[in-house]
mmCIF file of C-alpha atoms in Angstrom:
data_model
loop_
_atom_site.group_PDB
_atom_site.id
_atom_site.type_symbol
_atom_site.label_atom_id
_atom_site.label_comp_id
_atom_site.label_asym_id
_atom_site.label_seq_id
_atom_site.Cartn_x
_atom_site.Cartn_y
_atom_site.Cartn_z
ATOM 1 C CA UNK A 1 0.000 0.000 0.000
ATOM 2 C CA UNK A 2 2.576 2.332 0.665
ATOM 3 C CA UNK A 3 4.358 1.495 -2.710
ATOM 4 C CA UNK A 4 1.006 2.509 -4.642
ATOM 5 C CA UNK A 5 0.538 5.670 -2.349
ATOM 6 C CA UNK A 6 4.347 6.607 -3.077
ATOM 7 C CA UNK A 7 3.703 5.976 -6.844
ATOM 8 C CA UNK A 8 0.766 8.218 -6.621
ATOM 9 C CA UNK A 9 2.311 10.820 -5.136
ATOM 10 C CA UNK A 10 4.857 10.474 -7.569
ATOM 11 C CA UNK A 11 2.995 10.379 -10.706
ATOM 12 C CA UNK A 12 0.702 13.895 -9.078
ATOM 13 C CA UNK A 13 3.602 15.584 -8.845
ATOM 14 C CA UNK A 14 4.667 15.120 -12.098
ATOM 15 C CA UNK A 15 1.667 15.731 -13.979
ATOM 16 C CA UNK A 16 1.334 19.146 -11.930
ATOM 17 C CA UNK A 17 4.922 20.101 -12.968
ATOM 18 C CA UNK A 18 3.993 19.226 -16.727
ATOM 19 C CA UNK A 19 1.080 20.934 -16.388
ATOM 20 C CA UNK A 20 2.501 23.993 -15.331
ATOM 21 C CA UNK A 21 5.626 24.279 -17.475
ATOM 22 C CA UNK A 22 2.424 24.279 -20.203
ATOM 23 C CA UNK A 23 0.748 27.274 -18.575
ATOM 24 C CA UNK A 24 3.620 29.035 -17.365
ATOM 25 C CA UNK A 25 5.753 29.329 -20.476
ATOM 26 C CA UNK A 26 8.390 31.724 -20.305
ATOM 27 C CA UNK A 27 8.649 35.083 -22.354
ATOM 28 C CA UNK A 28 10.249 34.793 -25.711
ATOM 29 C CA UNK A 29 11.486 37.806 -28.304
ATOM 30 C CA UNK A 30 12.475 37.285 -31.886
ATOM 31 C CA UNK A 31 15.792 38.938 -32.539
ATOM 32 C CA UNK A 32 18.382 38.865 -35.602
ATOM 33 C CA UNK A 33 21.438 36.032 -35.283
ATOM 34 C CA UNK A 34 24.693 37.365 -35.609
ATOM 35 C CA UNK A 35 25.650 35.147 -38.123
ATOM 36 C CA UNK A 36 23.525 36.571 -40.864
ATOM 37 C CA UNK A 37 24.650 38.194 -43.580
ATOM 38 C CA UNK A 38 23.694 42.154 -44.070
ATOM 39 C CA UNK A 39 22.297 41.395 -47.659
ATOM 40 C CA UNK A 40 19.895 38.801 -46.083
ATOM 41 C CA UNK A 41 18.862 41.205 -42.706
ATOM 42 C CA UNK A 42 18.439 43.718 -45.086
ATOM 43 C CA UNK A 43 15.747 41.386 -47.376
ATOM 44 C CA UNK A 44 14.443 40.483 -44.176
ATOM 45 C CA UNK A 45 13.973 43.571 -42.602
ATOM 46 C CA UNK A 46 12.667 45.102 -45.623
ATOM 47 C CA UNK A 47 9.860 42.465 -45.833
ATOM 48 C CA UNK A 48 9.250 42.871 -42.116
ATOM 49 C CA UNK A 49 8.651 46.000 -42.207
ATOM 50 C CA UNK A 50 6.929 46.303 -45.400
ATOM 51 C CA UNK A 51 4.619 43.306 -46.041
ATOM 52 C CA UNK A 52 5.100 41.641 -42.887
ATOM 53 C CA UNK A 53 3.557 44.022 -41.239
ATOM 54 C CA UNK A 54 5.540 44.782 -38.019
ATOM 55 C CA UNK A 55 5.683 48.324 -36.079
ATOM 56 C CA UNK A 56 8.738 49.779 -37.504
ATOM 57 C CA UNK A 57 8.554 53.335 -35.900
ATOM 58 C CA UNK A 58 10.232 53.160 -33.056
ATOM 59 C CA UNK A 59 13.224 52.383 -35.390
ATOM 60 C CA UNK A 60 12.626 55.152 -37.287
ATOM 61 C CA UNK A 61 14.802 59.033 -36.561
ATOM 62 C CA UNK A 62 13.894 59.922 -33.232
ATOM 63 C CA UNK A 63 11.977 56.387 -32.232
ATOM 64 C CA UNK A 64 12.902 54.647 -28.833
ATOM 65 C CA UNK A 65 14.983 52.071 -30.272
ATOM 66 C CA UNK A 66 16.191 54.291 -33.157
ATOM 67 C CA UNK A 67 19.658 53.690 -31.535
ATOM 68 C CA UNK A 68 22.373 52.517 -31.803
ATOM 69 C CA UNK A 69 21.609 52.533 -35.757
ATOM 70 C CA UNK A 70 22.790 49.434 -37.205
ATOM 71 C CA UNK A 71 21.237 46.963 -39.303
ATOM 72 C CA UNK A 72 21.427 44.329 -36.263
ATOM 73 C CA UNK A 73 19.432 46.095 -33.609
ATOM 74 C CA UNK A 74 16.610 47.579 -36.496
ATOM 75 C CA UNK A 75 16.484 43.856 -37.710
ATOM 76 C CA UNK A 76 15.736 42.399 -34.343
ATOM 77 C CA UNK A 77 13.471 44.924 -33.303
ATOM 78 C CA UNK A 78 11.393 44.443 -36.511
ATOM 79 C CA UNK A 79 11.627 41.031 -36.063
ATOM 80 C CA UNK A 80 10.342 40.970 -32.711
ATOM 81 C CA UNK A 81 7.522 43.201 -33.254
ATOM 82 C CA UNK A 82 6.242 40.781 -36.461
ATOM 83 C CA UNK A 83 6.580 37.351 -34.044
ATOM 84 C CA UNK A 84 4.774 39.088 -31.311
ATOM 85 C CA UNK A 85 2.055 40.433 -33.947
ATOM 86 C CA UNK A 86 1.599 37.027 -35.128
ATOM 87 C CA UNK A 87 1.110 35.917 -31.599
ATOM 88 C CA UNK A 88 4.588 33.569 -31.955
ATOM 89 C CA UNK A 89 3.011 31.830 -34.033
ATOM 90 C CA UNK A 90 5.232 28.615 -35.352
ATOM 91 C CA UNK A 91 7.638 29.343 -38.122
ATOM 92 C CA UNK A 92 6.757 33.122 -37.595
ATOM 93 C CA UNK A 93 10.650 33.378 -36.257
ATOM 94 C CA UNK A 94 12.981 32.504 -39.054
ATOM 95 C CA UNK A 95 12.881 35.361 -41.861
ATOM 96 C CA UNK A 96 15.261 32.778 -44.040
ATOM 97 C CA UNK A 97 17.233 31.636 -41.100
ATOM 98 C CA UNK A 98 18.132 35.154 -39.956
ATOM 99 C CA UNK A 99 16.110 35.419 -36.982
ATOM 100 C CA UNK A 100 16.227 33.162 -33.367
ATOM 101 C CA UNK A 101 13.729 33.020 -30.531
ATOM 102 C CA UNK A 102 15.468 34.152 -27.490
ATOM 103 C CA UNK A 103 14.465 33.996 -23.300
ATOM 104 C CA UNK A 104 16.758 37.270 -22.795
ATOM 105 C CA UNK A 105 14.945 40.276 -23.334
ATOM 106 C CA UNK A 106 16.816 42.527 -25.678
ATOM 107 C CA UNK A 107 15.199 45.754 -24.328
ATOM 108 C CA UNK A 108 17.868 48.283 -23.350
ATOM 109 C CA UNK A 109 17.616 51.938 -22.081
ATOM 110 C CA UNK A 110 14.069 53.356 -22.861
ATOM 111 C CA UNK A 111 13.267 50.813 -26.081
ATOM 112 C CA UNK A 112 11.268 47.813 -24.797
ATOM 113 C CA UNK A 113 10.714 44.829 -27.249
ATOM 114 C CA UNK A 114 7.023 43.822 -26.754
ATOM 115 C CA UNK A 115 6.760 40.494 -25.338
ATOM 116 C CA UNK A 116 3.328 39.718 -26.316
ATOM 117 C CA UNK A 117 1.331 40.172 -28.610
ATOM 118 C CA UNK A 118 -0.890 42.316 -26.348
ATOM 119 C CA UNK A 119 1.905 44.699 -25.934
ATOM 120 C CA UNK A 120 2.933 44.268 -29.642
ATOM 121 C CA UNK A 121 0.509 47.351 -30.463
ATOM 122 C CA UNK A 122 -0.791 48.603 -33.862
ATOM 123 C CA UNK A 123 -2.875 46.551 -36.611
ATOM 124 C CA UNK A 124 -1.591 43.950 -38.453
ATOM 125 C CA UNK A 125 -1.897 45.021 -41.764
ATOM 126 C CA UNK A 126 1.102 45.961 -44.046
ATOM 127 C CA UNK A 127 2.299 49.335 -43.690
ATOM 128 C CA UNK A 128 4.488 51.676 -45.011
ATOM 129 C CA UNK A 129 7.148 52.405 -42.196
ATOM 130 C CA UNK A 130 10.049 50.441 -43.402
ATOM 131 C CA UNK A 131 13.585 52.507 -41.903
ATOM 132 C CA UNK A 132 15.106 55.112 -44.390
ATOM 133 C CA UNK A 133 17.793 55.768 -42.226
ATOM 134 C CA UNK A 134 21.887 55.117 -43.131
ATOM 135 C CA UNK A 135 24.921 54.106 -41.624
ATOM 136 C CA UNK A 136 28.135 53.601 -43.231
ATOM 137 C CA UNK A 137 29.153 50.252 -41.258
ATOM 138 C CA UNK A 138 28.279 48.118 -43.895
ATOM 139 C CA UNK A 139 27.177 46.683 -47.088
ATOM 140 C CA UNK A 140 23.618 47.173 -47.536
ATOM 141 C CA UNK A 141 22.893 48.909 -44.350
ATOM 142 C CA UNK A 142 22.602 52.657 -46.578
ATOM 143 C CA UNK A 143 19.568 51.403 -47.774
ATOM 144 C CA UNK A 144 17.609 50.030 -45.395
ATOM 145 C CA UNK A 145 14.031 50.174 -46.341
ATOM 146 C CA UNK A 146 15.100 51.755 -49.761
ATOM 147 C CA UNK A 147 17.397 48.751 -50.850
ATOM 148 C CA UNK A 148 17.040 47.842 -55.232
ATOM 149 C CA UNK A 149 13.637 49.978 -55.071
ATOM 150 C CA UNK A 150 11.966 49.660 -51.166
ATOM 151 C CA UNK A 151 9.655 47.391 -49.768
ATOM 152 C CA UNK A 152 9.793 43.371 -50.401
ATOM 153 C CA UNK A 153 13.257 42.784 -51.922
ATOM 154 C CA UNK A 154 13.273 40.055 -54.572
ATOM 155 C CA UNK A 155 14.331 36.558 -53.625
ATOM 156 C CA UNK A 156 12.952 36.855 -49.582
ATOM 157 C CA UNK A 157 11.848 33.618 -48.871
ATOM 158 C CA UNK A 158 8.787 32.914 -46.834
ATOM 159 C CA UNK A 159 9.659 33.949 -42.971
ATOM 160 C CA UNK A 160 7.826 31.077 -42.029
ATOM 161 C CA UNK A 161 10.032 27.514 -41.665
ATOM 162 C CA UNK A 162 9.494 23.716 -41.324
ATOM 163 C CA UNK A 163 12.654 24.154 -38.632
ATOM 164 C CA UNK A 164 10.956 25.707 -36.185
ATOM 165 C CA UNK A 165 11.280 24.379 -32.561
ATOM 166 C CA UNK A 166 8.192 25.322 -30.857
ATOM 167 C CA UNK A 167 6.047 22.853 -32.622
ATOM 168 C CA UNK A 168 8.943 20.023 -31.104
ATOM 169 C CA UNK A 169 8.273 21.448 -27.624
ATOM 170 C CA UNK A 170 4.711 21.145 -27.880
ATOM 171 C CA UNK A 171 4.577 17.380 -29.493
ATOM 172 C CA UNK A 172 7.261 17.018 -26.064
ATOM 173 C CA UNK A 173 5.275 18.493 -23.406
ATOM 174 C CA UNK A 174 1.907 16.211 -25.061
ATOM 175 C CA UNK A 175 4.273 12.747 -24.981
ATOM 176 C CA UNK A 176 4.939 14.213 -21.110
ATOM 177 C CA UNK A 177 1.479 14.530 -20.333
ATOM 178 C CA UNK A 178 -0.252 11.451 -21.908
ATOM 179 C CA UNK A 179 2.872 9.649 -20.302
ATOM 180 C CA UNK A 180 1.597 11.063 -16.934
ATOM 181 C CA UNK A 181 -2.140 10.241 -17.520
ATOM 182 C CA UNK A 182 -1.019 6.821 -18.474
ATOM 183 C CA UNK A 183 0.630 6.140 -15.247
ATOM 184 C CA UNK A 184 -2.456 7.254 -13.405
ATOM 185 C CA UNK A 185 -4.440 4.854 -14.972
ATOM 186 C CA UNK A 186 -2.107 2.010 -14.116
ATOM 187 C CA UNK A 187 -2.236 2.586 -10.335
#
C-alpha cells in the first residue's frame, strides 16, 4: 500500500509540474542572429517591415529604439515586433534563417521589445514604415528600407520555416502529459 501511495504521489507531482511548465511558459522575443549576412537582414527587414507588417517606428529618426543605428538592432526589433504580432506563431521566427527566438529580453535603455502580442501594439496590416535611415558600417545597411527599389526585396523567402522548434516542444510536453495520464491509470 505504501508502494502505490508513493507511486501516486509520484505520478501527481509530475503531472502538476507538466502541467505547469504548459501554462507558465516563459517570455520569448524574436531577434536577428549574428551570423547573418547584411544582404539577407536587409531582405528580411525590408519584408518585415513592409509586407510583414511589423511596427517599424520606433526604429525610425527619433523612435525609442532608433539607436544605436545598425542593421542588427533595427532587424531584431522588426523582427520581434512581427513574431509578437503574429502571436509567436510557429515558423513566424525565421525570416530565411536570420532570426532566433530568445528567453533574454533585448530591451535596453528606454526601447522595450514587446513580449506579447498584447503589448505588440498597432494593426496587423502591411504598412508603409520600413527605416530610411543610413549608416556607413556596412554593405547594404545605406539602404535600409530603400534597398534595389523599397519594400519586399526580390528573392525573400517565406519567414515562415518547417525548422521551427516550438512545434517540437509542444509534441514534447503532449508525450509528457499522456505519459503522466497513463501512469495514473495504471495505479
Amino acid at each position: 500500500m505504501v508502494l502505490h501511495s508513493t507511486s501516486l504521489s509520484a505520478a501527481i507531482i509530475f503531472l502538476s509540474a507538466a502541467l505547469m511548465a504548459i501554462a507558465g511558459e516563459a517570455a520569448q522575443w524574436c531577434i536577428a542572429r549574428s551570423d547573418s549576412s547584411s544582404a539577407a537582414l536587409q531582405m528580411a527587414l525590408d519584408y518585415a517591415c513592409g509586407a510583414g507588417a511589423a511596427d517599424c517606428l520606433p526604429i525610425q529618426p527619433n523612435g525609442l529604439c532608433y539607436l544605436p543605428n545598425s542593421l542588427q538592432a533595427h532587424a531584431s526589433y522588426a523582427f520581434n515586433s512581427f513574431y509578437q504580432r503574429s502571436g509567436a506563431a510557429p515558423g513566424s521566427c525565421d525570416f530565411a534563417g536570420t532570426a532566433t527566438v530568445s528567453v533574454t529580453d533585448p530591451s535596453y535603455g528606454s526601447c522595450t521589445y514587446p513580449s506579447s502580442a498584447s503589448t505588440a501594439g498597432g494593426s496587423t496590416t502591411p504598412n508603409s514604415n520600413t527605416p530610411t535611415t543610413s549608416s556607413p558600417t556596412g554593405p547594404g545597411f545605406g539602404d535600409i528600407g530603400g534597398g534595389n527599389g523599397g519594400g519586399l526585396t526580390p528573392g525573400l523567402v517565406t519567414p515562415f520555416s518547417d525548422t521551427d522548434n516550438s512545434s517540437a516542444e509542444s509534441i514534447l510536453i503532449y508525450q509528457l502529459v499522456s505519459t503522466c495520464c497513463f501512469l495514473l491509470l495504471l495505479l
